[in-house]
């Protein structure tokens, strides 16, 4: 299941590993971890998107090396055969990034789900939360890196002329068209040549649940002639909301393997 509903998770709290992947943009002055300590879904483990990214790179949220990932996930007590549900308090965006990270490092995609609507929907339905942090028993996680699921800048540049894959940007139309400045300093405005734009929010309802399959098909048809196409790469500002589009497209094309440009505009737009 790509998505699980709140009622399903409530009935299966003890049968899955639950990860709180809440993350907020710096300007919000919110701390995902502090919010987690205050209240979270019972039995959930916190995954820090910033802390668990590469430290030897100035670009945000870049994937860590395989050895580091194995250590991170082992310290979270997760096993290779665990069924995982990821949620966030961040309008569903960072949970999708967490979902992609696990797929990239070889966890069975059938065992990874995102909680539809996230913590906001859970709280709105007055389901149980706690401030109790569960004791973790470390595991010995061994990943299998799937490097084909990430593109680098060289591949993005080559694709402009070769057109091997379709590149779709998850940023807003205004940012994509260069009509407003980028929120991150040191970046020019605009987009990658020959790319398309589907703002990630278009795939979500007001309550941050995903739109239905028919609605998503209509949205993706604005950029794709063939919804069975598999050579699609998603980008955004820093590699997070690109994963929202990757999950949304996976909901209408079950043969698609999520692929993103990890550096995204944070790298490509450097002045």
Coordinates of C-alpha atoms in Angstrom, one line a residue, residues 46-183:
X46 CA 11.4 10.2 15.0
X47 CA 13.4 10.6 11.8
X48 CA 15.3 13.9 11.5
X49 CA 15.4 14.9 7.8
X50 CA 18.2 17.4 8.3
X51 CA 20.3 15.5 10.7
X52 CA 20.1 12.3 8.6
X53 CA 21.3 14.0 5.4
X54 CA 24.9 14.4 4.0
X55 CA 27.1 16.7 6.1
X56 CA 29.9 17.0 3.6
X57 CA 27.7 18.8 1.1
X58 CA 26.3 22.3 1.3
X59 CA 23.1 21.3 -0.6
X60 CA 20.1 20.5 1.7
X61 CA 18.7 17.0 2.3
X62 CA 21.2 15.1 0.1
X63 CA 21.1 11.4 0.5
X64 CA 23.8 10.0 2.9
X65 CA 26.2 7.2 1.9
X66 CA 25.0 3.6 2.3
X67 CA 27.0 2.9 5.4
X68 CA 25.6 5.9 7.2
X69 CA 22.1 5.0 6.2
X70 CA 22.5 1.5 7.6
X71 CA 23.7 2.9 10.9
X72 CA 20.8 5.5 11.1
X73 CA 18.2 2.8 10.4
X74 CA 19.8 0.3 12.7
X75 CA 19.8 2.9 15.5
X76 CA 16.0 3.2 14.9
X77 CA 15.6 -0.5 15.4
X78 CA 14.2 -1.2 12.0
X79 CA 14.6 -4.6 10.2
X80 CA 14.7 -5.3 6.5
X81 CA 11.3 -7.1 6.6
X82 CA 9.5 -4.5 8.7
X83 CA 6.3 -3.0 7.4
X84 CA 6.7 0.8 7.8
X85 CA 4.2 3.7 8.0
X86 CA 5.6 7.2 7.7
X87 CA 3.8 10.3 8.7
X88 CA 4.5 14.0 9.3
X89 CA 3.2 17.2 10.7
X90 CA 4.4 19.0 7.6
X91 CA 1.6 18.9 5.1
X92 CA 2.6 15.4 3.9
X93 CA 5.8 16.6 2.2
X94 CA 8.5 15.2 4.4
X95 CA 6.9 11.9 4.9
X96 CA 7.0 11.5 1.1
X97 CA 10.7 12.2 1.2
X98 CA 11.1 9.6 3.9
X99 CA 9.2 7.1 1.8
X100 CA 11.5 7.8 -1.1
X101 CA 14.6 7.4 1.0
X102 CA 13.6 3.9 2.1
X103 CA 12.9 2.9 -1.5
X104 CA 16.2 4.3 -2.6
X105 CA 18.1 2.2 -0.1
X106 CA 16.3 -1.0 -1.1
X107 CA 13.5 -1.5 1.4
X108 CA 10.6 -3.4 -0.3
X109 CA 8.3 -0.7 -1.6
X110 CA 5.3 -2.9 -0.7
X111 CA 6.3 -2.6 2.9
X112 CA 6.5 1.2 3.0
X113 CA 3.4 3.5 3.3
X114 CA 2.6 7.1 3.9
X115 CA -0.2 8.1 6.3
X116 CA -2.7 9.9 4.1
X117 CA -3.4 13.3 5.7
X118 CA -0.6 12.9 8.2
X119 CA -0.7 14.0 11.8
X120 CA -3.1 16.8 11.1
X121 CA -5.8 14.4 10.0
X122 CA -5.0 12.1 12.9
X123 CA -5.4 15.0 15.4
X124 CA -8.6 16.3 13.7
X125 CA -10.2 12.9 14.2
X126 CA -9.2 13.0 17.9
X127 CA -7.1 9.8 17.7
X128 CA -4.7 9.0 20.4
X129 CA -1.3 10.8 20.7
X130 CA 1.3 10.5 23.4
X131 CA 4.5 12.2 24.6
X132 CA 6.0 8.8 25.6
X133 CA 9.1 8.0 23.6
X134 CA 9.4 4.3 23.0
X135 CA 12.6 2.4 24.0
X136 CA 14.5 1.3 20.8
X137 CA 16.2 -2.0 20.5
X138 CA 18.9 -1.5 17.8
X139 CA 18.9 -3.7 14.8
X140 CA 21.5 -4.6 12.1
X141 CA 19.9 -3.1 9.0
X142 CA 21.6 -3.8 5.7
X143 CA 20.4 -1.7 2.7
X144 CA 20.7 -2.2 -1.0
X145 CA 21.3 1.2 -2.7
X146 CA 19.4 1.7 -5.9
X147 CA 21.4 4.5 -7.6
X148 CA 19.3 4.5 -10.7
X149 CA 16.5 6.2 -8.7
X150 CA 18.5 9.5 -8.5
X151 CA 19.8 11.8 -11.2
X152 CA 22.7 14.1 -10.9
X153 CA 23.3 17.5 -12.6
X154 CA 25.4 16.0 -15.4
X155 CA 22.5 13.7 -16.3
X156 CA 20.0 16.5 -16.1
X157 CA 22.1 18.6 -18.5
X158 CA 22.6 15.8 -20.9
X159 CA 18.8 15.1 -20.9
X160 CA 18.0 18.6 -22.2
X161 CA 19.1 17.6 -25.7
X162 CA 18.8 13.8 -25.5
X163 CA 15.4 13.8 -23.9
X164 CA 15.8 10.4 -22.4
X165 CA 13.4 11.2 -19.6
X166 CA 10.7 13.8 -18.8
X167 CA 11.6 16.2 -16.0
X168 CA 8.8 17.6 -13.9
X169 CA 9.3 20.3 -11.3
X170 CA 7.2 20.4 -8.1
X171 CA 7.7 24.1 -7.3
X172 CA 5.0 26.7 -7.7
X173 CA 4.3 28.1 -11.2
X174 CA 5.6 31.5 -10.1
X175 CA 9.0 30.1 -9.0
X176 CA 9.2 27.8 -12.0
X177 CA 8.5 30.7 -14.4
X178 CA 11.0 33.0 -12.5
X179 CA 8.3 35.5 -11.6
X180 CA 9.3 35.5 -7.9
X181 CA 12.7 35.1 -6.1
X182 CA 13.7 31.8 -4.7
X183 CA 13.3 31.4 -0.9

